[in-house]
CSV table of C-alpha atoms in Angstrom, one decimal:
chain,number,residue,atom,x,y,z
A,119,MET,CA,38.8,-5.4,39.5
A,120,ALA,CA,36.7,-7.2,36.9
A,121,LYS,CA,38.8,-8.7,34.1
A,122,PRO,CA,38.8,-6.8,30.8
A,123,GLY,CA,36.3,-8.5,28.5
A,124,VAL,CA,34.2,-10.0,31.3
A,125,ASP,CA,30.8,-8.3,31.5
A,126,VAL,CA,30.1,-8.8,35.2
A,127,GLU,CA,26.5,-7.6,35.0
A,128,ALA,CA,25.6,-9.8,32.1
A,129,LEU,CA,27.3,-12.8,33.8
A,130,TYR,CA,25.4,-12.1,37.0
A,131,ARG,CA,22.1,-11.5,35.2
A,132,GLN,CA,22.4,-14.9,33.5
A,133,TYR,CA,23.8,-17.0,36.3
A,134,GLY,CA,23.4,-15.0,39.6
A,135,PRO,CA,19.9,-16.2,40.5
A,136,ALA,CA,20.7,-19.8,40.0
A,137,ILE,CA,24.0,-19.5,42.0
A,138,PHE,CA,22.1,-17.7,44.8
A,139,ARG,CA,19.5,-20.5,44.9
A,140,ARG,CA,22.2,-23.1,45.0
A,141,ALA,CA,23.8,-21.4,47.9
A,142,ALA,CA,20.5,-20.8,49.7
A,143,ALA,CA,19.6,-24.5,49.4
A,144,LEU,CA,22.7,-25.5,51.2
A,145,VAL,CA,23.3,-22.7,53.8
A,146,ARG,CA,19.6,-22.1,54.4
A,147,ASP,CA,20.1,-18.4,55.1
A,148,GLU,CA,19.4,-15.6,52.6
A,149,THR,CA,22.2,-13.3,53.8
A,150,GLU,CA,24.8,-16.0,53.9
A,151,ALA,CA,23.6,-17.2,50.4
A,152,MET,CA,24.1,-13.7,49.1
A,153,ASP,CA,27.6,-13.6,50.6
A,154,VAL,CA,28.4,-16.9,48.9
A,155,THR,CA,27.1,-15.6,45.6
A,156,GLN,CA,29.4,-12.6,45.8
A,157,ASP,CA,32.4,-14.7,46.8
A,158,THR,CA,31.6,-17.1,44.0
A,159,PHE,CA,31.6,-14.4,41.4
A,160,MET,CA,34.8,-12.9,42.8
A,161,ALA,CA,36.5,-16.3,42.7
A,162,PHE,CA,35.2,-16.8,39.2
A,163,LEU,CA,36.6,-13.4,38.0
A,164,LYS,CA,40.0,-14.2,39.5
A,165,MET,CA,40.2,-17.4,37.6
A,166,ALA,CA,38.5,-16.2,34.4
A,167,ASP,CA,41.8,-15.8,32.6
A,168,ARG,CA,42.8,-19.4,33.3
A,169,LEU,CA,39.6,-21.1,32.3
A,170,ARG,CA,39.6,-23.4,29.3
A,171,GLY,CA,38.0,-21.9,26.2
A,172,ASP,CA,35.2,-24.5,26.3
A,173,ALA,CA,34.6,-24.1,30.1
A,174,GLN,CA,30.9,-23.4,30.8
A,175,PRO,CA,30.5,-20.5,33.2
A,176,PHE,CA,27.4,-22.1,34.8
A,177,THR,CA,29.4,-25.3,35.7
A,178,VAL,CA,32.3,-23.4,37.1
A,179,LEU,CA,30.1,-21.0,39.1
A,180,TYR,CA,27.9,-23.8,40.4
A,181,GLN,CA,31.0,-25.8,41.6
A,182,ILE,CA,32.5,-22.7,43.3
A,183,ALA,CA,29.2,-21.9,45.0
A,184,THR,CA,28.8,-25.4,46.3
A,185,ASN,CA,32.3,-25.4,47.6
A,186,GLN,CA,31.9,-22.0,49.2
A,187,SER,CA,28.6,-23.0,50.8
A,188,PHE,CA,30.3,-26.1,52.4
A,189,GLU,CA,33.1,-23.9,53.7
A,190,ARG,CA,30.5,-21.9,55.6
A,191,LEU,CA,28.6,-24.9,56.7
A,192,ARG,CA,31.8,-26.5,58.0
A,193,ARG,CA,32.1,-23.9,60.7
A,194,THR,CA,29.0,-25.2,62.5
A,195,ALA,CA,28.5,-28.6,61.0
A,196,ARG,CA,28.0,-31.6,63.3
A,197,TRP,CA,28.6,-35.2,62.1
A,198,SER,CA,25.3,-37.1,62.1
A,199,LYS,CA,26.3,-40.1,60.0
A,200,ARG,CA,23.6,-39.3,57.5
A,201,VAL,CA,26.0,-39.7,54.6
A,202,THR,CA,27.7,-43.0,53.8
A,203,PRO,CA,30.4,-42.9,51.2
A,204,LEU,CA,30.4,-45.4,48.5
A,205,PRO,CA,31.8,-48.8,49.5
A,206,GLU,CA,35.2,-50.0,48.3
A,207,ASN,CA,35.7,-51.6,44.9
A,208,ILE,CA,32.9,-49.9,43.2
A,209,ASP,CA,33.5,-49.6,39.5
A,210,GLU,CA,33.7,-46.0,38.2
A,211,ASP,CA,31.3,-46.9,35.4
A,212,ALA,CA,28.8,-48.6,37.7
A,213,VAL,CA,28.1,-46.2,40.5
A,214,PRO,CA,24.8,-47.2,42.0
A,215,PRO,CA,21.8,-44.8,42.1
A,216,PRO,CA,22.1,-42.3,44.9
A,217,PRO,CA,20.6,-43.1,48.3
A,218,ALA,CA,17.2,-41.5,48.8
A,219,VAL,CA,17.5,-38.5,51.0
A,220,ASP,CA,14.3,-37.4,52.7
A,221,ALA,CA,13.9,-33.6,52.3
A,222,SER,CA,13.8,-33.2,56.1
A,223,LYS,CA,17.2,-34.9,56.4
A,224,ARG,CA,19.0,-32.9,53.7
A,225,ILE,CA,20.3,-30.4,56.2
A,226,ASP,CA,22.0,-33.2,58.1
A,227,ALA,CA,23.3,-34.7,54.9
A,228,ALA,CA,24.7,-31.3,53.8
A,229,HIS,CA,26.4,-30.8,57.2
A,230,ASP,CA,27.9,-34.3,57.0
A,231,LEU,CA,29.2,-33.7,53.5
A,232,ALA,CA,30.6,-30.4,54.5
A,233,LEU,CA,32.8,-32.3,57.0
A,234,LEU,CA,33.7,-35.0,54.5
A,235,THR,CA,34.6,-32.6,51.7
A,236,LYS,CA,37.2,-30.6,53.7
A,237,GLY,CA,40.2,-30.1,51.4
A,238,GLU,CA,38.4,-31.5,48.3
A,239,ASP,CA,38.4,-29.4,45.2
A,240,ALA,CA,35.3,-27.7,43.9
A,241,GLU,CA,34.6,-30.3,41.2
A,242,ALA,CA,34.6,-33.3,43.6
A,243,THR,CA,32.7,-31.3,46.2
A,244,SER,CA,29.9,-30.4,43.8
A,245,ALA,CA,29.6,-33.9,42.3
A,246,ALA,CA,29.4,-35.3,45.9
A,247,ALA,CA,26.8,-32.8,46.9
A,248,LEU,CA,24.6,-33.5,43.9
A,249,TYR,CA,24.9,-37.2,44.5
A,250,PHE,CA,24.7,-37.5,48.3
A,251,VAL,CA,22.5,-34.4,49.2
A,252,ASP,CA,20.4,-33.7,46.1
A,253,GLY,CA,20.0,-37.3,45.1
A,254,CYS,CA,21.1,-36.9,41.5
A,255,THR,CA,22.3,-39.9,39.4
A,256,THR,CA,25.7,-39.8,37.7
A,257,GLU,CA,23.8,-39.2,34.5
A,258,GLU,CA,22.0,-36.2,35.8
A,259,ILE,CA,25.2,-34.8,37.3
A,260,ALA,CA,27.1,-35.3,34.1
A,261,GLN,CA,24.4,-33.7,31.9
A,262,SER,CA,23.9,-30.7,34.2
A,263,LEU,CA,27.6,-29.9,34.8
A,264,GLY,CA,28.7,-30.7,31.2
A,265,LEU,CA,31.0,-33.6,32.4
A,266,SER,CA,31.2,-37.1,31.1
A,267,ARG,CA,29.5,-39.8,33.2
A,268,LYS,CA,32.8,-41.6,33.6
A,269,THR,CA,34.4,-38.4,35.0
A,270,VAL,CA,31.5,-38.1,37.5
A,271,GLY,CA,31.9,-41.8,38.5
A,272,LYS,CA,35.6,-41.3,39.0
A,273,LEU,CA,35.1,-38.2,41.1
A,274,LEU,CA,32.6,-40.0,43.3
A,275,VAL,CA,34.6,-43.2,43.7
A,276,GLN,CA,37.8,-41.3,44.5
A,277,PHE,CA,36.0,-38.9,46.9
A,278,SER,CA,34.5,-41.9,48.7
A,279,GLU,CA,37.9,-43.5,49.2
A,280,ARG,CA,39.0,-40.4,51.1
A,281,ALA,CA,35.7,-39.8,52.8
A,282,ARG,CA,35.6,-43.3,54.3
A,283,LYS,CA,38.8,-42.5,56.1
A,284,ARG,CA,37.5,-39.1,57.3
A,285,ALA,CA,34.2,-40.6,58.4
A,286,ALA,CA,36.0,-43.2,60.4
A,287,ARG,CA,37.6,-40.5,62.5
A,288,LEU,CA,34.3,-38.7,63.1
A,289,ALA,CA,32.1,-39.6,66.0
A,290,PRO,CA,28.3,-38.8,65.9
A,291,GLY,CA,27.8,-35.3,67.1
A,292,ALA,CA,31.4,-34.3,66.5
A,293,TYR,CA,32.3,-30.9,65.1
A,294,GLU,CA,35.0,-30.4,62.5
B,55,MET,CA,3.1,-37.9,38.5
B,56,SER,CA,6.0,-36.4,40.3
B,57,ARG,CA,8.8,-34.3,38.9
B,58,GLN,CA,11.3,-36.0,36.6
B,59,LEU,CA,14.0,-33.4,36.5
B,60,LYS,CA,16.2,-32.2,39.3
B,61,ASP,CA,16.7,-28.5,40.1
B,62,VAL,CA,20.3,-28.5,38.9
B,63,THR,CA,19.2,-29.7,35.5
B,64,LEU,CA,16.5,-27.1,35.3
B,65,GLU,CA,18.9,-24.4,36.4
B,66,ALA,CA,21.3,-25.4,33.7
B,67,TYR,CA,18.5,-25.4,31.2
B,68,LEU,CA,17.4,-21.9,32.2
B,69,ALA,CA,21.0,-20.7,32.2
B,70,ASN,CA,21.3,-22.0,28.6
B,71,ALA,CA,24.2,-24.2,29.8
B,72,LEU,CA,23.1,-27.6,28.5
B,73,ALA,CA,24.4,-29.5,25.5
B,74,PRO,CA,22.0,-29.3,22.6
B,75,ASP,CA,20.9,-32.9,22.8
B,76,VAL,CA,20.4,-32.7,26.6
B,77,ARG,CA,18.5,-29.5,26.1
B,78,ALA,CA,16.2,-31.1,23.6
B,79,GLN,CA,15.5,-33.9,26.1
B,80,VAL,CA,14.8,-31.5,28.9
B,81,GLU,CA,12.4,-29.5,26.7
B,82,GLN,CA,10.6,-32.7,25.8
B,83,THR,CA,10.2,-33.6,29.4
B,84,VAL,CA,9.1,-30.2,30.5
B,85,ALA,CA,6.5,-30.2,27.7
B,86,SER,CA,5.0,-33.5,28.9
B,87,SER,CA,5.3,-33.0,32.7
B,88,PRO,CA,3.1,-30.3,34.3
B,89,GLU,CA,5.1,-30.6,37.5
B,90,ASP,CA,8.4,-29.9,35.8
B,91,ALA,CA,6.8,-27.1,33.7
B,92,ALA,CA,5.5,-25.6,36.9
B,93,ARG,CA,8.9,-25.7,38.5
B,94,VAL,CA,10.4,-24.0,35.4
B,95,GLU,CA,7.9,-21.2,35.7
B,96,ALA,CA,8.5,-20.9,39.5
B,97,LEU,CA,12.3,-20.6,38.9
B,98,ARG,CA,11.7,-18.0,36.2
B,99,ALA,CA,9.6,-16.0,38.6
B,100,GLU,CA,12.2,-16.3,41.4
B,101,THR,CA,14.8,-15.2,39.0
B,102,GLN,CA,12.9,-12.0,38.1
B,103,ALA,CA,12.2,-11.3,41.8
B,104,PHE,CA,15.8,-11.9,42.7
B,105,LEU,CA,17.1,-9.5,40.0
B,106,PHE,CA,14.6,-6.9,41.1
B,107,LYS,CA,15.8,-7.2,44.7
B,108,HIS,CA,19.5,-7.4,43.8
B,109,PRO,CA,20.0,-5.4,40.6
B,110,PRO,CA,23.0,-6.4,38.4
B,111,ALA,CA,24.6,-2.9,38.5
B,112,ALA,CA,24.6,-2.8,42.3
B,113,PHE,CA,26.0,-6.3,42.5
B,114,ALA,CA,28.8,-5.4,40.1
B,115,ALA,CA,29.6,-2.2,42.1
B,116,ARG,CA,29.7,-4.2,45.4
B,117,LEU,CA,32.1,-6.7,43.8
B,118,GLN,CA,34.3,-3.9,42.7
B,119,ALA,CA,34.2,-2.4,46.2
B,120,LYS,CA,35.0,-5.7,47.8
B,121,GLN,CA,37.9,-6.3,45.5
B,122,GLY,CA,39.4,-3.1,46.7
B,123,VAL,CA,40.0,0.3,45.2
B,124,PRO,CA,43.3,2.2,45.6
B,125,TRP,CA,43.2,5.0,48.2
B,126,PHE,CA,43.6,7.8,45.7
B,127,ARG,CA,40.6,6.6,43.8
B,128,ARG,CA,38.6,6.1,47.0
B,129,LEU,CA,38.8,9.9,47.4
B,130,TRP,CA,36.8,10.3,44.3
B,131,LEU,CA,34.1,8.1,45.8
B,132,ILE,CA,34.1,9.9,49.1
B,133,VAL,CA,33.7,13.4,47.8
B,134,PRO,CA,30.5,12.7,45.8
B,135,ALA,CA,29.2,10.7,48.7
B,136,LEU,CA,29.7,13.7,51.1
B,137,ALA,CA,28.1,16.0,48.5
B,138,ALA,CA,25.2,13.6,48.2
B,139,SER,CA,24.8,13.4,52.0
B,140,ALA,CA,24.7,17.2,52.1
B,141,ALA,CA,22.3,17.4,49.2
B,142,ALA,CA,20.1,14.8,50.9
B,143,PHE,CA,20.1,16.9,54.1
B,144,LEU,CA,19.0,19.9,52.1
B,145,VAL,CA,16.3,18.0,50.3
B,146,LEU,CA,15.0,16.6,53.5
B,147,PHE,CA,14.8,19.9,55.4
B,148,ALA,CA,14.3,22.5,52.7
B,149,SER,CA,12.2,21.1,49.9
B,150,PRO,CA,8.5,20.6,49.5
B,151,PRO,CA,7.0,17.1,49.6
B,152,PRO,CA,8.3,15.1,46.7
B,153,ALA,CA,6.3,14.6,43.5
B,154,PRO,CA,4.9,11.1,43.0
B,155,GLU,CA,7.4,8.5,41.9
B,156,VAL,CA,5.0,6.2,40.2
B,157,ILE,CA,3.0,7.5,37.3
B,158,THR,CA,-0.1,5.7,36.4
B,159,LYS,CA,-2.6,5.8,33.6
B,160,GLY,CA,-5.6,3.6,33.8
B,161,ALA,CA,-4.3,0.5,35.5
B,162,VAL,CA,-0.8,0.8,34.1
B,163,ALA,CA,1.9,2.1,36.4
B,164,VAL,CA,5.5,2.9,35.7
B,165,THR,CA,8.4,3.2,38.1
B,166,VAL,CA,11.8,4.3,37.0
B,167,HIS,CA,14.8,3.1,38.9
B,168,ARG,CA,18.3,4.6,38.6
B,169,GLN,CA,21.1,2.3,39.4
B,170,THR,CA,23.5,3.5,42.0
B,171,ALA,CA,26.7,2.1,43.6
B,172,LYS,CA,24.6,0.9,46.6
B,173,GLY,CA,21.7,-0.5,44.6
B,174,SER,CA,19.0,1.5,43.0
B,175,GLU,CA,16.8,4.5,43.7
B,176,VAL,CA,13.3,5.2,42.5
B,177,LEU,CA,13.1,8.4,40.5
B,178,GLU,CA,10.5,10.9,41.5
B,179,ALA,CA,8.9,13.0,38.9
B,180,SER,CA,11.1,16.0,39.9
B,181,ALA,CA,14.3,13.9,39.7
B,182,ILE,CA,17.2,15.3,37.7
B,183,VAL,CA,18.9,12.7,35.5
B,184,HIS,CA,22.5,12.9,34.2
B,185,ALA,CA,24.4,11.6,31.2
B,186,GLY,CA,25.7,8.1,32.0
B,187,ASP,CA,22.8,7.3,34.4
B,188,ALA,CA,21.5,3.8,33.9
B,189,LEU,CA,17.7,3.6,34.2
B,190,ARG,CA,15.5,0.5,34.6
B,191,PHE,CA,11.8,0.4,34.2
B,192,ALA,CA,9.2,-1.5,36.3
B,193,VAL,CA,5.8,-1.7,34.8
B,194,THR,CA,2.6,-2.8,36.6
B,195,THR,CA,-0.1,-4.0,34.3
B,196,PRO,CA,-3.6,-5.2,35.0
B,197,SER,CA,-3.1,-8.4,33.0
B,198,ALA,CA,-0.6,-10.2,30.8
B,199,GLY,CA,0.3,-8.3,27.7
B,200,TYR,CA,3.1,-6.6,25.8
B,201,VAL,CA,5.3,-3.7,26.7
B,202,TRP,CA,7.6,-1.4,24.9
B,203,VAL,CA,9.7,1.4,26.4
B,204,LEU,CA,10.3,4.2,23.9
B,205,LEU,CA,12.2,7.4,23.8
B,206,ARG,CA,10.4,10.5,22.6
B,207,ALA,CA,12.7,11.8,19.8
B,208,GLY,CA,11.0,14.2,17.4
B,209,PRO,CA,7.9,13.0,15.6
B,210,LYS,CA,8.7,9.3,16.0
B,211,ASP,CA,9.4,7.4,19.2
B,212,LEU,CA,12.5,5.3,19.3
B,213,PRO,CA,12.3,1.8,20.9
B,214,LEU,CA,14.7,1.3,23.8
B,215,LEU,CA,13.5,-1.8,25.6
B,216,PRO,CA,13.5,-4.6,24.9
B,217,GLU,CA,16.9,-4.0,23.5
B,218,ASN,CA,17.5,-4.5,19.8
B,219,ALA,CA,14.0,-6.0,19.4
B,220,THR,CA,11.4,-5.6,16.7
B,221,SER,CA,8.5,-6.5,18.9
B,222,PRO,CA,7.5,-5.6,22.5
B,223,VAL,CA,8.3,-7.7,25.4
B,224,GLN,CA,5.7,-10.1,26.8
B,225,VAL,CA,4.8,-9.6,30.5
B,226,GLU,CA,2.7,-11.3,33.0
B,227,GLY,CA,0.1,-9.2,34.9
B,228,GLY,CA,1.3,-7.4,38.0
B,229,GLN,CA,4.7,-5.8,38.3
B,230,THR,CA,7.5,-6.7,36.0
B,231,LEU,CA,11.0,-5.3,36.1
B,232,LEU,CA,12.0,-5.1,32.5
B,233,ASP,CA,15.3,-6.6,31.5
B,234,GLY,CA,18.0,-4.3,30.4
B,235,ALA,CA,18.9,-0.7,31.3
B,236,VAL,CA,18.8,2.5,29.4
B,237,THR,CA,22.1,4.5,29.7
B,238,LEU,CA,21.5,8.2,29.1
B,239,ASP,CA,23.7,10.3,26.7
B,240,GLY,CA,24.5,13.9,27.2
B,241,GLU,CA,22.8,15.3,24.1
B,242,SER,CA,19.6,16.9,25.4
B,243,THR,CA,18.4,18.8,28.4
B,244,PHE,CA,15.5,16.5,29.1
B,245,GLU,CA,14.3,12.9,28.4
B,246,ILE,CA,10.8,11.7,27.8
B,247,PHE,CA,10.2,8.0,28.1
B,248,VAL,CA,7.0,6.5,26.8
B,249,VAL,CA,5.9,3.1,28.2
B,250,ALA,CA,3.4,1.5,25.9
B,251,TRP,CA,1.3,-1.5,27.0
B,252,SER,CA,-1.4,-3.5,25.3
B,253,PRO,CA,-3.0,-6.9,26.2
B,254,THR,CA,-2.4,-7.9,22.6
B,255,PRO,CA,0.7,-7.7,20.4
B,256,PHE,CA,1.3,-4.4,18.7
B,257,THR,CA,3.9,-2.7,16.4
B,258,LEU,CA,5.6,0.7,16.7
B,259,ASP,CA,3.0,2.0,14.3
B,260,ASP,CA,0.2,1.0,16.7
B,261,VAL,CA,1.7,2.9,19.7
B,262,ALA,CA,-0.5,5.9,19.1
B,263,SER,CA,-3.6,3.9,18.6
B,264,PRO,CA,-6.4,3.9,21.3
B,265,ARG,CA,-5.9,0.2,22.0
B,266,VAL,CA,-2.4,0.9,23.4
B,267,THR,CA,-2.1,2.5,26.8
B,268,ARG,CA,0.8,5.0,27.0
B,269,VAL,CA,2.4,6.3,30.2
B,270,GLU,CA,5.0,9.1,29.9
B,271,ARG,CA,7.8,10.0,32.2
B,272,ARG,CA,9.7,13.2,31.7
B,273,PHE,CA,13.0,14.0,33.4
B,274,GLU,CA,15.1,17.1,33.3
B,275,LYS,CA,18.7,16.3,32.4
B,276,ARG,CA,21.9,18.1,33.5
């Protein structure tokens, strides 16, 4: 059931289209994207009580949608070595600009990242997706998701530490 | 010049989720970058089309169904569903051809949608409405202009959509699904909606003037 005080229709009207588009950009299938949108709102409603007072619904929904999309991609994703995690000893305040991802290679990059983000939380997953797949700078990620640039840098550096280990275990063409 | 803003930034901008200083920067960029301005417009159009295809009330109902309803409450859902199926059977095999569902005047057309648990249905002219029904209005206009949905209530029409507004809503030419829904009360035995359109701004006092095109939809209510 919807939580008392949460106007689901208003929430969906304001954020639903953007969440659907986010999911569609990653899963590349309209029906799956709609399923992700539903799952995202359900997950959001379940956690609505526990959200901080200043939590921005857009940020939370966007992060959940990205995470849910990768969960679906993970079922069929193959490792193509398109994504290279950040190297060691990168300063959290000095994360380099994202690697240029050609539009035609974004699907491969999303599949790779789906494999690399297994077990990651929604915040780290969405920051990694925006950086490695969408080509957003830390500044752009910070501004759009209402996080500090330092937080984004920290998320990417820590994620890369774990992702390097996972990538080392994956051979090109391997499934999860 | 190519786009300067990423989709995530524009989505956050359109969702009104940016900090004020960032929002101001984005507005400045959009104002000076035709490519970004075009993308904003495209996203707005996609949003409108998406909400038309997947109406909020239907989405909320699906979420509720997915989250599970206790068995004893499900009975209350099944009984009306069976009754509706039986009624649909009777309508299909016993009634004359339905009245037109889109009423037009000049080049302005109005379609009324009733939100249902499974989505929405288009109301034919002979449709019966009920207290509690949520109705949405799709208006097709020959060009960009201004639209007001009003309720005939005695000598003066009451504005319904846009909600709580003192001026009509601006629409592009073509079909527009108006934001907001009208929830019916149980006070009368019929409802008459007036959709008023003009290519130029108008006030409530202008609704009866010749420069405003009016399309009326009347529904019996039980």
